[in-house]
N, CA, C and O atoms as a printed pandas DataFrame, in Angstrom:
     atom_number atom_name residue_name chain_id  residue_number  x_coord  y_coord  z_coord
0              1         N          MET        A               1 -116.460  -30.256   71.524
1              2        CA          MET        A               1 -117.357  -29.871   72.596
2              3         C          MET        A               1 -116.753  -30.318   73.934
3              4         O          MET        A               1 -116.347  -31.470   74.086
4              5         N          SER        A               2 -116.702  -29.410   74.878
5              6        CA          SER        A               2 -116.127  -29.755   76.183
6              7         C          SER        A               2 -117.184  -30.442   77.049
7              8         O          SER        A               2 -118.386  -30.260   76.854
8              9         N          LEU        A               3 -116.719  -31.212   77.982
9             10        CA          LEU        A               3 -117.581  -31.926   78.907
10            11         C          LEU        A               3 -117.805  -31.050   80.133
11            12         O          LEU        A               3 -116.850  -30.671   80.810
12            13         N          ILE        A               4 -119.053  -30.731   80.418
13            14        CA          ILE        A               4 -119.393  -29.901   81.567
14            15         C          ILE        A               4 -119.938  -30.792   82.677
15            16         O          ILE        A               4 -120.893  -31.542   82.480
16            17         N          VAL        A               5 -119.323  -30.696   83.825
17            18        CA          VAL        A               5 -119.756  -31.427   85.010
18            19         C          VAL        A               5 -120.758  -30.551   85.745
19            20         O          VAL        A               5 -120.515  -29.366   85.970
20            21         N          ARG        A               6 -121.873  -31.138   86.112
21            22        CA          ARG        A               6 -122.955  -30.409   86.789
22            23         C          ARG        A               6 -123.273  -31.034   88.149
23            24         O          ARG        A               6 -122.809  -32.126   88.477
24            25         N          ARG        A               7 -124.065  -30.319   88.916
25            26        CA          ARG        A               7 -124.455  -30.779   90.253
26            27         C          ARG        A               7 -125.085  -32.162   90.178
27            28         O          ARG        A               7 -124.857  -32.986   91.063
28            29         N          GLU        A               8 -125.861  -32.430   89.157
29            30        CA          GLU        A               8 -126.512  -33.736   89.036
30            31         C          GLU        A               8 -125.479  -34.872   88.947
31            32         O          GLU        A               8 -125.754  -35.997   89.363
32            33         N          ASP        A               9 -124.310  -34.573   88.412
33            34        CA          ASP        A               9 -123.249  -35.577   88.340
34            35         C          ASP        A               9 -122.668  -35.844   89.723
35            36         O          ASP        A               9 -122.311  -36.976   90.048
36            37         N          LEU        A              10 -122.577  -34.806   90.524
37            38        CA          LEU        A              10 -122.128  -34.929   91.906
38            39         C          LEU        A              10 -123.085  -35.834   92.677
39            40         O          LEU        A              10 -122.655  -36.705   93.434
40            41         N          ILE        A              11 -124.378  -35.623   92.480
41            42        CA          ILE        A              11 -125.397  -36.430   93.150
42            43         C          ILE        A              11 -125.332  -37.880   92.661
43            44         O          ILE        A              11 -125.406  -38.814   93.460
44            45         N          ALA        A              12 -125.195  -38.057   91.352
45            46        CA          ALA        A              12 -125.126  -39.410   90.777
46            47         C          ALA        A              12 -123.914  -40.181   91.302
47            48         O          ALA        A              12 -123.956  -41.406   91.410
48            49         N          ALA        A              13 -122.839  -39.468   91.627
49            50        CA          ALA        A              13 -121.633  -40.099   92.169
50            51         C          ALA        A              13 -121.749  -40.304   93.684
51            52         O          ALA        A              13 -120.811  -40.768   94.332
52            53         N          GLN        A              14 -122.914  -39.952   94.236
53            54        CA          GLN        A              14 -123.206  -40.102   95.661
54            55         C          GLN        A              14 -122.213  -39.358   96.542
55            56         O          GLN        A              14 -121.735  -39.878   97.550
56            57         N          GLN        A              15 -121.914  -38.117   96.131
57            58        CA          GLN        A              15 -121.021  -37.269   96.915
58            59         C          GLN        A              15 -121.827  -36.121   97.519
59            60         O          GLN        A              15 -122.746  -35.595   96.890
60            61         N          CYS        A              16 -121.481  -35.749   98.720
61            62        CA          CYS        A              16 -122.244  -34.727   99.441
62            63         C          CYS        A              16 -121.811  -33.319   99.044
63            64         O          CYS        A              16 -120.671  -33.083   98.643
64            65         N          SER        A              17 -122.743  -32.411   99.166
65            66        CA          SER        A              17 -122.482  -31.019   98.812
66            67         C          SER        A              17 -121.454  -30.365   99.724
67            68         O          SER        A              17 -120.631  -29.574   99.262
68            69         N          SER        A              18 -121.493  -30.687  101.015
69            70        CA          SER        A              18 -120.548  -30.029  101.926
70            71         C          SER        A              18 -119.110  -30.441  101.607
71            72         O          SER        A              18 -118.201  -29.612  101.653
72            73         N          GLY        A              19 -118.905  -31.702  101.288
73            74        CA          GLY        A              19 -117.569  -32.154  100.895
74            75         C          GLY        A              19 -117.131  -31.521   99.587
75            76         O          GLY        A              19 -115.969  -31.148   99.425
76            77         N          ALA        A              20 -118.065  -31.401   98.658
77            78        CA          ALA        A              20 -117.747  -30.782   97.366
78            79         C          ALA        A              20 -117.428  -29.302   97.543
79            80         O          ALA        A              20 -116.516  -28.782   96.901
80            81         N          ARG        A              21 -118.177  -28.622   98.413
81            82        CA          ARG        A              21 -117.884  -27.203   98.687
82            83         C          ARG        A              21 -116.477  -27.049   99.243
83            84         O          ARG        A              21 -115.741  -26.145   98.848
84            85         N          SER        A              22 -116.107  -27.932  100.160
85            86        CA          SER        A              22 -114.756  -27.887  100.732
86            87         C          SER        A              22 -113.705  -28.126   99.652
87            88         O          SER        A              22 -112.675  -27.453   99.623
88            89         N          PHE        A              23 -113.965  -29.076   98.774
89            90        CA          PHE        A              23 -113.063  -29.375   97.657
90            91         C          PHE        A              23 -112.882  -28.128   96.787
91            92         O          PHE        A              23 -111.758  -27.766   96.441
92            93         N          PHE        A              24 -113.993  -27.476   96.437
93            94        CA          PHE        A              24 -113.929  -26.282   95.594
94            95         C          PHE        A              24 -113.130  -25.179   96.285
95            96         O          PHE        A              24 -112.299  -24.524   95.655
96            97         N          LYS        A              25 -113.377  -24.976   97.564
97            98        CA          LYS        A              25 -112.646  -23.942   98.315
98            99         C          LYS        A              25 -111.154  -24.259   98.350
99           100         O          LYS        A              25 -110.320  -23.383   98.120
100          101         N          ARG        A              26 -110.826  -25.511   98.637
101          102        CA          ARG        A              26 -109.428  -25.949   98.741
102          103         C          ARG        A              26 -108.667  -25.740   97.429
103          104         O          ARG        A              26 -107.461  -25.496   97.439
104          105         N          HIS        A              27 -109.373  -25.836   96.309
105          106        CA          HIS        A              27 -108.721  -25.720   95.002
106          107         C          HIS        A              27 -108.992  -24.371   94.319
107          108         O          HIS        A              27 -108.691  -24.199   93.138
108          109         N          GLY        A              28 -109.557  -23.427   95.063
109          110        CA          GLY        A              28 -109.781  -22.085   94.531
110          111         C          GLY        A              28 -110.823  -22.031   93.423
111          112         O          GLY        A              28 -110.732  -21.198   92.521
112          113         N          LEU        A              29 -111.812  -22.919   93.489
113          114        CA          LEU        A              29 -112.871  -22.960   92.482
114          115         C          LEU        A              29 -114.130  -22.295   93.034
115          116         O          LEU        A              29 -114.348  -22.279   94.245
116          117         N          ASP        A              30 -114.944  -21.756   92.159
117          118        CA          ASP        A              30 -116.144  -21.013   92.534
118          119         C          ASP        A              30 -117.351  -21.950   92.636
119          120         O          ASP        A              30 -117.889  -22.395   91.622
120          121         N          TRP        A              31 -117.766  -22.241   93.859
121          122        CA          TRP        A              31 -118.883  -23.142   94.103
122          123         C          TRP        A              31 -120.190  -22.588   93.529
123          124         O          TRP        A              31 -120.953  -23.325   92.904
124          125         N          SER        A              32 -120.447  -21.312   93.737
125          126        CA          SER        A              32 -121.691  -20.697   93.239
126          127         C          SER        A              32 -121.772  -20.772   91.723
127          128         O          SER        A              32 -122.833  -21.058   91.168
128          129         N          ASP        A              33 -120.658  -20.517   91.052
129          130        CA          ASP        A              33 -120.627  -20.603   89.595
130          131         C          ASP        A              33 -120.864  -22.050   89.140
131          132         O          ASP        A              33 -121.556  -22.291   88.150
132          133         N          PHE        A              34 -120.288  -22.997   89.865
133          134        CA          PHE        A              34 -120.512  -24.408   89.551
134          135         C          PHE        A              34 -121.988  -24.749   89.624
135          136         O          PHE        A              34 -122.519  -25.414   88.734
136          137         N          LEU        A              35 -122.655  -24.299   90.676
137          138        CA          LEU        A              35 -124.080  -24.606   90.818
138          139         C          LEU        A              35 -124.898  -24.015   89.676
139          140         O          LEU        A              35 -125.867  -24.628   89.225
140          141         N          LYS        A              36 -124.520  -22.842   89.210
141          142        CA          LYS        A              36 -125.260  -22.185   88.123
142          143         C          LYS        A              36 -124.903  -22.736   86.747
143          144         O          LYS        A              36 -125.785  -22.948   85.914
144          145         N          ASN        A              37 -123.621  -22.966   86.508
145          146        CA          ASN        A              37 -123.140  -23.240   85.152
146          147         C          ASN        A              37 -122.406  -24.561   84.964
147          148         O          ASN        A              37 -122.124  -24.957   83.833
148          149         N          GLY        A              38 -122.098  -25.241   86.052
149          150        CA          GLY        A              38 -121.251  -26.424   85.942
150          151         C          GLY        A              38 -119.798  -26.010   85.823
151          152         O          GLY        A              38 -119.461  -24.831   85.931
152          153         N          ILE        A              39 -118.938  -27.002   85.596
153          154        CA          ILE        A              39 -117.504  -26.741   85.466
154          155         C          ILE        A              39 -116.943  -27.648   84.380
155          156         O          ILE        A              39 -117.368  -28.795   84.240
156          157         N          ASP        A              40 -116.008  -27.143   83.628
157          158        CA          ASP        A              40 -115.374  -27.929   82.580
158          159         C          ASP        A              40 -114.605  -29.088   83.218
159          160         O          ASP        A              40 -113.815  -28.883   84.139
160          161         N          ALA        A              41 -114.838  -30.285   82.729
161          162        CA          ALA        A              41 -114.177  -31.476   83.279
162          163         C          ALA        A              41 -112.659  -31.362   83.226
163          164         O          ALA        A              41 -111.974  -31.931   84.076
164          165         N          GLU        A              42 -112.127  -30.649   82.261
165          166        CA          GLU        A              42 -110.667  -30.507   82.144
166          167         C          GLU        A              42 -110.070  -29.857   83.387
167          168         O          GLU        A              42 -108.959  -30.200   83.792
168          169         N          ILE        A              43 -110.791  -28.931   83.987
169          170        CA          ILE        A              43 -110.314  -28.265   85.209
170          171         C          ILE        A              43 -110.184  -29.284   86.330
171          172         O          ILE        A              43 -109.192  -29.299   87.059
172          173         N          LEU        A              44 -111.192  -30.133   86.460
173          174        CA          LEU        A              44 -111.161  -31.158   87.506
174          175         C          LEU        A              44 -110.127  -32.231   87.208
175          176         O          LEU        A              44 -109.469  -32.724   88.123
176          177         N          LEU        A              45 -109.975  -32.599   85.948
177          178        CA          LEU        A              45 -108.989  -33.614   85.574
178          179         C          LEU        A              45 -107.578  -33.193   85.962
179          180         O          LEU        A              45 -106.773  -34.025   86.378
180          181         N          LYS        A              46 -107.275  -31.907   85.827
181          182        CA          LYS        A              46 -105.939  -31.406   86.166
182          183         C          LYS        A              46 -105.637  -31.539   87.655
183          184         O          LYS        A              46 -104.476  -31.645   88.051
184          185         N          ILE        A              47 -106.686  -31.535   88.480
185          186        CA          ILE        A              47 -106.501  -31.682   89.923
186          187         C          ILE        A              47 -106.135  -33.122   90.256
187          188         O          ILE        A              47 -105.434  -33.377   91.235
188          189         N          ASN        A              48 -106.608  -34.066   89.445
189          190        CA          ASN        A              48 -106.281  -35.482   89.591
190          191         C          ASN        A              48 -106.662  -36.016   90.971
191          192         O          ASN        A              48 -105.821  -36.516   91.718
192          193         N          ASP        A              49 -107.946  -35.897   91.286
193          194        CA          ASP        A              49 -108.501  -36.356   92.551
194          195         C          ASP        A              49 -109.460  -37.515   92.272
195          196         O          ASP        A              49 -110.258  -37.445   91.337
196          197         N          VAL        A              50 -109.387  -38.570   93.068
197          198        CA          VAL        A              50 -110.216  -39.757   92.851
198          199         C          VAL        A              50 -111.708  -39.403   92.854
199          200         O          VAL        A              50 -112.446  -39.838   91.970
200          201         N          MET        A              51 -112.146  -38.633   93.820
201          202        CA          MET        A              51 -113.574  -38.300   93.907
202          203         C          MET        A              51 -114.007  -37.405   92.751
203          204         O          MET        A              51 -115.101  -37.573   92.213
204          205         N          ALA        A              52 -113.168  -36.466   92.370
205          206        CA          ALA        A              52 -113.492  -35.622   91.219
206          207         C          ALA        A              52 -113.598  -36.470   89.956
207          208         O          ALA        A              52 -114.464  -36.237   89.113
208          209         N          ASN        A              53 -112.720  -37.446   89.834
209          210        CA          ASN        A              53 -112.760  -38.322   88.666
210          211         C          ASN        A              53 -114.040  -39.149   88.631
211          212         O          ASN        A              53 -114.541  -39.457   87.549
212          213         N          GLN        A              54 -114.575  -39.513   89.789
213          214        CA          GLN        A              54 -115.845  -40.240   89.842
214          215         C          GLN        A              54 -116.993  -39.356   89.327
215          216         O          GLN        A              54 -117.888  -39.834   88.629
216          217         N          VAL        A              55 -116.956  -38.095   89.672
217          218        CA          VAL        A              55 -117.989  -37.167   89.213
218          219         C          VAL        A              55 -117.869  -36.957   87.703
219          220         O          VAL        A              55 -118.879  -36.895   87.002
220          221         N          ILE        A              56 -116.654  -36.848   87.209
221          222        CA          ILE        A              56 -116.428  -36.702   85.768
222          223         C          ILE        A              56 -116.983  -37.922   85.033
223          224         O          ILE        A              56 -117.580  -37.785   83.965
224          225         N          GLU        A              57 -116.791  -39.100   85.596
225          226        CA          GLU        A              57 -117.306  -40.321   84.973
226          227         C          GLU        A              57 -118.830  -40.285   84.881
227          228         O          GLU        A              57 -119.404  -40.754   83.898
228          229         N          GLN        A              58 -119.472  -39.741   85.880
229          230        CA          GLN        A              58 -120.931  -39.599   85.835
230          231         C          GLN        A              58 -121.344  -38.647   84.712
231          232         O          GLN        A              58 -122.326  -38.893   84.010
232          233         N          ALA        A              59 -120.597  -37.573   84.549
233          234        CA          ALA        A              59 -120.893  -36.623   83.461
234          235         C          ALA        A              59 -120.705  -37.300   82.108
235          236         O          ALA        A              59 -121.504  -37.094   81.194
236          237         N          ARG        A              60 -119.666  -38.097   81.978
237          238        CA          ARG        A              60 -119.434  -38.821   80.718
238          239         C          ARG        A              60 -120.602  -39.742   80.409
239          240         O          ARG        A              60 -121.053  -39.823   79.267
240          241         N          GLN        A              61 -121.088  -40.433   81.425
241          242        CA          GLN        A              61 -122.220  -41.335   81.225
242          243         C          GLN        A              61 -123.470  -40.559   80.836
243          244         O          GLN        A              61 -124.244  -41.000   79.987
244          245         N          ARG        A              62 -123.664  -39.405   81.459
245          246        CA          ARG        A              62 -124.840  -38.580   81.137
246          247         C          ARG        A              62 -124.784  -38.108   79.688
247          248         O          ARG        A              62 -125.811  -38.063   79.010
248          249         N          TYR        A              63 -123.614  -37.763   79.218
249          250        CA          TYR        A              63 -123.444  -37.310   77.843
250          251         C          TYR        A              63 -123.303  -38.465   76.862
251          252         O          TYR        A              63 -123.272  -38.252   75.650
252          253         N          GLY        A              64 -123.216  -39.696   77.384
253          254        CA          GLY        A              64 -123.045  -40.845   76.517
254          255         C          GLY        A              64 -121.637  -41.000   75.999
255          256         O          GLY        A              64 -121.420  -41.577   74.933
256          257         N          ARG        A              65 -120.666  -40.481   76.757
257          258        CA          ARG        A              65 -119.246  -40.593   76.400
258          259         C          ARG        A              65 -118.581  -41.572   77.350
259          260         O          ARG        A              65 -118.482  -41.319   78.550
260          261         N          GLU        A              66 -118.147  -42.642   76.829
261          262        CA          GLU        A              66 -117.475  -43.649   77.665
262          263         C          GLU        A              66 -115.995  -43.523   77.506
263          264         O          GLU        A              66 -115.242  -44.277   78.122
């Protein structure tokens, strides 16, 4: 089962939506699709960004994966 990062994980990591939108645009990711469906953590892991990794960690905690 893949780990899906959702908007709630962004909020839990205390990151703002405008910064996240800029991040998605900069990396050619679909912000609207993220809001509706989330994004596979593997996509964000490949970018290797500190803030993205913080959001992934929140998703892991939500799913109970440490």
